[in-house]
XYZ file of C-alpha atoms in Angstrom:
486
model
C 0.000 0.000 0.000
C 1.240 3.499 -0.901
C 2.537 5.551 1.995
C 2.290 9.312 2.109
C 5.248 11.597 2.779
C 4.353 12.059 6.474
C 3.943 8.323 7.002
C 7.407 7.652 5.488
C 8.871 10.355 7.788
C 7.256 8.814 10.863
C 8.489 5.370 9.848
C 12.093 6.650 9.505
C 11.898 8.286 12.948
C 10.541 5.069 14.474
C 13.361 3.003 12.900
C 15.970 5.483 14.144
C 14.565 5.381 17.710
C 14.443 1.573 17.634
C 18.053 1.433 16.478
C 19.179 3.718 19.290
C 17.380 1.571 21.864
C 18.748 -1.743 20.564
C 22.188 -0.452 19.752
C 21.847 -1.562 16.129
C 23.592 0.748 13.690
C 21.412 1.046 10.576
C 23.554 3.475 8.608
C 26.802 1.588 8.997
C 28.964 2.040 5.928
C 30.506 -0.982 4.361
C 34.287 -1.067 4.506
C 35.958 -1.078 1.086
C 37.933 -4.200 0.344
C 40.613 -4.823 -2.253
C 39.003 -7.016 -4.958
C 40.130 -10.631 -4.967
C 42.563 -11.700 -7.708
C 39.786 -13.699 -9.390
C 37.535 -10.639 -9.383
C 40.294 -8.553 -10.963
C 41.010 -11.189 -13.597
C 37.315 -11.518 -14.454
C 37.137 -7.742 -14.832
C 40.142 -7.905 -17.183
C 38.385 -10.707 -19.078
C 35.329 -8.481 -19.550
C 37.553 -5.646 -20.763
C 39.118 -8.038 -23.264
C 35.619 -9.019 -24.407
C 34.697 -5.348 -24.860
C 37.931 -4.790 -26.788
C 36.915 -7.426 -29.351
C 34.191 -5.020 -30.534
C 36.320 -1.948 -31.188
C 40.003 -2.987 -31.425
C 40.960 -3.750 -35.050
C 41.839 -7.385 -35.682
C 45.257 -8.173 -37.084
C 47.979 -10.785 -37.292
C 51.696 -11.232 -37.845
C 53.236 -13.805 -40.104
C 55.150 -16.473 -38.225
C 58.070 -18.725 -39.056
C 59.712 -21.741 -37.444
C 63.242 -21.037 -36.196
C 65.067 -23.799 -34.300
C 61.733 -25.629 -33.881
C 60.177 -22.554 -32.235
C 57.419 -20.500 -33.844
C 58.504 -16.851 -33.966
C 56.919 -13.614 -35.128
C 58.274 -12.104 -38.326
C 58.826 -8.355 -37.656
C 57.167 -5.938 -40.062
C 54.526 -8.388 -41.279
C 51.535 -7.119 -39.290
C 48.365 -6.795 -41.356
C 44.664 -6.424 -40.650
C 42.540 -9.546 -40.304
C 38.894 -10.452 -40.007
C 37.546 -9.872 -36.510
C 35.396 -12.187 -34.405
C 33.729 -10.337 -31.504
C 33.054 -12.390 -28.373
C 29.462 -13.340 -27.555
C 27.919 -13.818 -24.112
C 28.284 -17.600 -24.028
C 31.802 -17.319 -25.448
C 32.913 -15.638 -22.202
C 32.184 -18.726 -20.138
C 33.348 -21.115 -22.840
C 36.669 -19.258 -22.727
C 36.895 -19.924 -18.983
C 36.277 -23.629 -19.565
C 38.732 -23.747 -22.472
C 41.289 -21.836 -20.424
C 41.187 -24.520 -17.749
C 41.481 -27.292 -20.340
C 44.366 -25.699 -22.257
C 46.208 -24.948 -19.010
C 45.668 -28.427 -17.599
C 49.347 -29.362 -17.700
C 50.405 -26.215 -15.880
C 47.566 -26.430 -13.367
C 48.475 -29.985 -12.405
C 52.147 -29.050 -12.221
C 51.274 -26.492 -9.529
C 48.973 -28.912 -7.701
C 51.413 -31.832 -7.741
C 54.324 -29.628 -6.675
C 52.197 -28.451 -3.756
C 51.407 -32.059 -2.872
C 55.055 -33.130 -2.958
C 56.297 -30.203 -0.876
C 53.474 -30.740 1.621
C 54.679 -34.326 2.213
C 58.250 -33.084 2.680
C 57.158 -30.302 5.037
C 54.820 -32.568 7.039
C 57.703 -34.984 7.577
C 59.414 -32.282 9.648
C 62.503 -32.315 7.436
C 62.327 -28.649 6.398
C 61.687 -27.320 9.925
C 64.247 -29.682 11.422
C 66.900 -28.652 8.908
C 66.332 -24.961 9.522
C 66.392 -25.330 13.299
C 69.533 -27.476 13.173
C 71.236 -24.703 11.179
C 70.067 -22.199 13.795
C 71.496 -24.141 16.726
C 74.796 -24.745 14.904
C 75.297 -20.994 14.421
C 74.040 -19.918 17.853
C 76.123 -17.120 19.334
C 77.334 -15.975 15.916
C 74.763 -13.385 14.954
C 75.956 -12.667 11.406
C 76.290 -16.323 10.466
C 72.939 -17.101 12.035
C 71.252 -14.432 9.912
C 73.201 -15.502 6.817
C 72.526 -19.252 7.123
C 68.808 -18.883 7.871
C 68.422 -16.376 5.018
C 70.228 -18.646 2.532
C 68.047 -21.626 3.465
C 64.838 -19.658 2.935
C 66.212 -18.096 -0.263
C 66.938 -21.554 -1.678
C 63.411 -22.599 -0.728
C 62.011 -19.631 -2.646
C 64.261 -20.211 -5.658
C 63.078 -23.786 -6.175
C 59.430 -23.115 -5.298
C 59.471 -25.186 -2.104
C 58.697 -22.167 0.074
C 56.653 -19.158 -1.022
C 53.212 -18.661 0.515
C 54.133 -21.383 3.023
C 56.770 -19.078 4.548
C 54.097 -17.407 6.675
C 54.187 -19.848 9.651
C 58.008 -19.792 9.582
C 57.927 -16.083 10.446
C 57.084 -17.198 13.993
C 60.396 -19.089 14.090
C 62.117 -15.927 12.891
C 60.566 -14.063 15.817
C 61.953 -16.599 18.299
C 65.419 -16.262 16.768
C 65.436 -12.469 16.768
C 63.996 -12.260 20.277
C 66.821 -14.451 21.548
C 69.333 -12.200 19.775
C 67.615 -9.063 21.128
C 66.717 -7.933 17.613
C 63.382 -6.660 16.350
C 60.533 -8.102 14.318
C 61.730 -6.438 11.090
C 64.774 -8.694 11.113
C 62.499 -11.682 11.738
C 60.468 -10.882 8.618
C 63.612 -10.196 6.602
C 65.379 -13.505 7.325
C 62.219 -15.517 6.573
C 59.797 -13.806 4.193
C 62.363 -11.351 2.771
C 64.951 -14.045 2.113
C 62.363 -16.361 0.575
C 61.353 -13.767 -1.977
C 64.943 -12.725 -2.593
C 65.370 -16.262 -3.924
C 61.944 -16.222 -5.551
C 63.018 -13.080 -7.468
C 65.355 -15.201 -9.597
C 63.522 -18.526 -9.365
C 66.207 -20.497 -11.154
C 64.331 -23.766 -10.445
C 60.841 -22.474 -9.655
C 58.158 -24.453 -11.532
C 55.419 -21.916 -10.723
C 57.077 -18.919 -12.387
C 60.172 -19.484 -14.529
C 59.012 -22.987 -15.468
C 55.607 -21.780 -16.655
C 57.020 -18.678 -18.370
C 59.633 -20.683 -20.276
C 57.014 -23.222 -21.312
C 54.792 -20.488 -22.768
C 57.742 -18.773 -24.478
C 58.930 -22.074 -26.054
C 62.232 -21.817 -24.207
C 63.795 -25.075 -22.917
C 62.691 -25.749 -19.356
C 65.062 -24.267 -16.745
C 67.566 -23.229 -19.397
C 69.801 -20.204 -18.825
C 70.517 -21.369 -15.286
C 74.127 -20.144 -15.086
C 73.233 -16.447 -15.303
C 70.303 -16.922 -12.943
C 72.542 -18.569 -10.361
C 74.901 -15.588 -10.534
C 71.948 -13.234 -10.029
C 70.721 -15.387 -7.128
C 74.075 -15.152 -5.344
C 74.260 -11.375 -5.847
C 70.669 -10.611 -4.802
C 70.686 -12.908 -1.760
C 74.154 -11.675 -0.740
C 73.040 -8.050 -0.906
C 69.893 -8.889 1.067
C 71.917 -10.559 3.833
C 74.346 -7.640 4.074
C 71.482 -5.118 4.113
C 69.744 -7.052 6.918
C 72.968 -7.421 8.905
C 73.749 -3.720 8.569
C 70.410 -2.883 10.177
C 70.683 -5.684 12.751
C 74.123 -4.474 13.830
C 72.737 -0.978 14.465
C 69.931 -2.402 16.599
C 72.363 -4.594 18.546
C 74.535 -1.558 19.280
C 71.613 0.737 20.084
C 68.071 -0.703 20.440
C 66.627 2.799 20.013
C 67.637 2.574 16.333
C 64.945 -0.054 15.779
C 62.093 1.110 13.544
C 59.542 -1.039 15.377
C 61.057 -1.410 18.841
C 62.854 -4.357 20.419
C 60.727 -6.640 22.568
C 61.724 -6.802 26.233
C 60.704 -10.436 26.342
C 63.620 -12.824 26.339
C 63.741 -16.353 25.089
C 66.269 -19.109 24.772
C 66.933 -20.751 21.451
C 67.364 -24.048 23.239
C 63.908 -23.759 24.833
C 62.002 -22.582 21.770
C 63.706 -24.272 18.853
C 63.710 -27.855 19.961
C 62.869 -30.027 16.979
C 64.374 -33.330 15.898
C 66.536 -33.533 12.802
C 66.830 -37.238 12.295
C 68.567 -39.409 9.764
C 65.241 -39.716 7.941
C 65.008 -35.930 7.670
C 68.502 -35.757 6.224
C 67.682 -38.523 3.761
C 64.469 -36.779 2.656
C 66.205 -33.438 2.039
C 69.074 -35.167 0.233
C 66.618 -37.123 -1.918
C 64.632 -33.996 -2.851
C 67.799 -32.031 -3.657
C 69.232 -34.806 -5.816
C 65.862 -35.280 -7.523
C 65.711 -31.628 -8.552
C 69.296 -31.791 -9.824
C 68.428 -34.919 -11.815
C 65.467 -33.116 -13.333
C 67.754 -30.338 -14.558
C 69.942 -33.003 -16.151
C 66.905 -34.693 -17.694
C 65.595 -31.471 -19.247
C 68.946 -31.030 -21.013
C 69.666 -34.666 -21.852
C 66.152 -36.022 -22.484
C 64.244 -32.778 -23.254
C 61.848 -33.312 -20.370
C 58.868 -30.936 -20.288
C 56.403 -29.450 -17.830
C 54.404 -32.697 -17.955
C 57.489 -34.683 -16.955
C 58.073 -32.344 -14.033
C 54.465 -32.686 -12.846
C 54.814 -36.469 -12.952
C 58.193 -36.255 -11.243
C 56.666 -34.382 -8.306
C 54.344 -37.342 -7.741
C 57.433 -39.548 -7.451
C 59.114 -37.069 -5.071
C 56.032 -36.920 -2.841
C 55.561 -40.691 -2.829
C 59.164 -41.610 -2.017
C 59.527 -38.774 0.534
C 56.451 -40.091 2.336
C 57.835 -43.622 2.381
C 61.183 -42.405 3.761
C 59.312 -40.375 6.416
C 57.601 -43.564 7.597
C 54.095 -42.551 6.536
C 51.651 -45.315 5.667
C 49.894 -45.350 2.291
C 46.844 -43.476 3.569
C 48.977 -40.748 5.169
C 50.997 -40.253 1.976
C 47.844 -40.012 -0.141
C 45.956 -37.682 2.175
C 48.968 -35.444 2.858
C 49.708 -35.161 -0.868
C 46.063 -34.253 -1.558
C 46.061 -31.674 1.254
C 49.080 -30.047 -0.380
C 47.242 -30.009 -3.706
C 44.192 -28.515 -2.002
C 46.236 -25.639 -0.570
C 47.289 -24.602 -4.077
C 43.914 -24.943 -5.825
C 43.364 -21.190 -5.470
C 46.662 -20.330 -7.167
C 46.457 -23.136 -9.727
C 43.047 -22.218 -11.149
C 44.203 -18.620 -11.608
C 46.267 -19.979 -14.501
C 43.134 -21.126 -16.288
C 41.300 -17.835 -15.733
C 44.291 -15.882 -17.044
C 44.440 -18.183 -20.061
C 40.766 -17.414 -20.772
C 41.678 -13.752 -21.307
C 44.179 -14.743 -23.980
C 41.723 -17.160 -25.598
C 39.247 -14.299 -26.035
C 41.950 -12.104 -27.576
C 43.252 -14.903 -29.817
C 39.801 -15.928 -31.066
C 39.025 -12.308 -31.937
C 42.485 -11.860 -33.564
C 43.336 -8.838 -31.420
C 46.302 -10.286 -29.467
C 48.721 -9.463 -32.287
C 47.169 -5.997 -32.484
C 48.223 -5.341 -28.886
C 51.693 -6.767 -29.558
C 52.014 -4.494 -32.580
C 50.792 -1.470 -30.583
C 53.346 -2.159 -27.846
C 56.163 -2.699 -30.333
C 55.695 0.673 -32.060
C 56.889 2.871 -29.136
C 59.637 0.349 -28.334
C 61.017 0.266 -31.866
C 62.695 3.619 -31.331
C 64.379 2.415 -28.155
C 67.534 0.366 -27.823
C 66.993 -3.320 -26.946
C 68.273 -2.626 -23.420
C 65.783 0.187 -22.791
C 62.985 -1.890 -24.299
C 63.867 -4.746 -21.938
C 63.790 -2.389 -18.958
C 60.362 -1.267 -20.167
C 59.210 -4.912 -20.036
C 60.526 -5.208 -16.484
C 58.754 -2.052 -15.303
C 55.436 -2.954 -16.991
C 55.427 -6.381 -15.311
C 56.174 -4.779 -11.950
C 53.132 -2.531 -12.379
C 50.959 -5.460 -13.515
C 51.864 -7.343 -10.336
C 49.954 -4.762 -8.287
C 46.743 -6.018 -9.902
C 47.705 -9.666 -10.457
C 49.918 -10.730 -7.522
C 49.940 -14.350 -8.683
C 53.229 -15.322 -10.321
C 51.751 -18.120 -12.416
C 48.697 -16.044 -13.356
C 50.870 -13.134 -14.399
C 53.037 -15.476 -16.507
C 49.920 -16.629 -18.359
C 48.954 -13.027 -19.117
C 52.391 -11.555 -19.806
C 54.399 -14.179 -21.667
C 52.092 -14.643 -24.690
C 52.612 -10.903 -25.277
C 56.263 -10.619 -24.201
C 57.476 -13.596 -26.258
C 56.452 -12.203 -29.678
C 57.342 -8.706 -28.490
C 60.879 -9.941 -27.792
C 61.041 -11.214 -31.379
C 59.904 -7.807 -32.613
C 62.474 -5.707 -30.736
C 65.393 -8.067 -31.269
C 65.995 -9.596 -27.834
C 65.929 -13.258 -26.842
C 62.911 -14.832 -25.234
C 65.125 -15.885 -22.320
C 65.628 -12.188 -21.523
C 61.873 -11.611 -21.775
C 61.252 -14.465 -19.298
C 63.611 -12.898 -16.769
C 62.110 -9.429 -17.279
C 58.760 -10.939 -16.311
C 60.298 -12.829 -13.366
C 61.983 -9.753 -11.903
C 58.871 -7.630 -12.420
C 56.733 -10.180 -10.622
C 59.227 -11.150 -7.913
C 60.483 -7.822 -6.599
C 57.126 -6.179 -6.037
C 55.845 -9.122 -3.976
C 58.082 -7.764 -1.228
C 56.569 -4.303 -1.126
C 53.101 -4.123 -2.715
C 50.294 -4.320 -0.119
C 48.318 -6.483 -2.574
C 50.770 -9.319 -1.871
C 48.944 -11.775 0.380
C 52.063 -13.531 1.735
C 53.641 -10.158 2.598
C 50.658 -8.840 4.514
C 50.148 -12.152 6.312
C 53.835 -12.333 7.302
C 53.730 -8.768 8.612
C 50.596 -9.627 10.589
C 52.330 -12.624 12.207
C 55.295 -10.439 13.168
C 53.162 -7.459 14.222
C 54.987 -5.115 11.843
C 52.975 -2.254 10.246
C 53.194 -2.199 6.439
C 54.329 1.458 6.499
C 57.313 0.572 8.712
C 58.202 -2.376 6.493
C 57.925 -0.280 3.317
C 60.231 2.371 4.805
C 62.785 -0.307 5.714
C 62.401 -2.262 2.475
C 62.436 0.550 -0.093
C 66.250 1.045 -0.252
C 66.763 -2.710 -0.675
C 64.006 -2.817 -3.289
C 65.792 -0.104 -5.289
C 69.098 -1.992 -4.988
C 67.356 -5.100 -6.333
C 66.042 -3.055 -9.265
C 69.546 -1.838 -10.103
C 70.806 -5.447 -10.051
C 67.913 -6.454 -12.317
C 68.718 -3.716 -14.821
C 72.386 -4.772 -14.889
C 71.525 -8.445 -15.345
C 68.919 -7.810 -18.041
C 71.335 -5.493 -19.859
C 74.010 -8.189 -19.707
C 71.481 -10.689 -21.058
C 70.766 -8.452 -24.027
C 74.457 -7.827 -24.722
C 75.423 -11.515 -24.642
C 72.309 -12.529 -26.594
C 71.290 -14.744 -23.670
C 69.786 -17.836 -25.184
C 68.315 -21.143 -24.128
C 71.532 -22.547 -22.630
């Protein structure tokens, strides 16, 4: 029934009085939240769909060089368009999952294998044994713990899973009378220092090289050099700050806790012969895989299958029964479902652009302003653009799916190798994970340590800029030496 103006006014007054009496706030404003990565990617998908209606279709000619399909510069021409319909949007999502099946299962199986290894206690036991061996030697304690986490990040064993290890970092720094910033640096910071290079990381470099038709985990020598430099600089930067705090606690940016703890009391964890055998087996397995990719041309599918073997044998060595191995492996897969399916959603964006023949149009549009630049400056432009993209898409594998289909032909256009393009993507993705507030692992690690993001950003920014300088030098060297597959 229609209500007159006075009746509506009386009703509003009555509701306001009732709210005051019951304490219920009726006009409470909703707090704005950063959109989830899937929401952002779906929005990008819709923008790609809209672009199919007004962006001119076009295509480059392609040729096979060394069994790799490459773009032929200067051959761009207009093509017949194919705008995306309503049902095509959701078919693209389904097709994206199907086409990315190999990569998705690589991520899931790697998560399963590393979950078995972590659940065995081998990783925690190894780290804590290193801590007790270096007790009383502050620099070496910081260096050893940082190197272990950096190696974990470089091979993909530790990334998002570093979050609970921050608590161990807090115990270490409290015993040394250091602050929580150091705790985050030697755990999360070191992990992503290694992740920045990712010389054996299946989630980032592995996926990017697969998309770019570059041999899996090729170019390792230069990446290992970059790993040593970046991790070494990170350790020295952390120690420089830690030494100031040790000399004068008032120099701490977040304050030194008055609580004291003993490493012996808080870091008791067994490191048995089984743990040593598991870590040795995993290390040798990864080294064998590198050999197999060179000698037998193993692919992403081989690596996914190989992770099943690693998880199975690691579980047997750990003394798990068949049910424990199966369930633990599946729990590890389950933890990475969120990140794995991002690959398929990102692929859907490219499927829309490919079906409408506008992907090459974007590559051509990006190549035009870069043609006037030197290959080195163009490469730096790739690095910066990927760093910016990571603010919106903080998933390394998802960003690889979006970036590499564009960067690979773009590299052909501007005269640099695809190996350089892969590393430009990797640096752009890796560095910003340590400073952008859209990085879930960063914000969770800071929450565990009780460190405000502003304080961390102030501390991290100089190191971030140093990393960027190292990246520019390495990418420039890659261009100059024509860094190829080997």
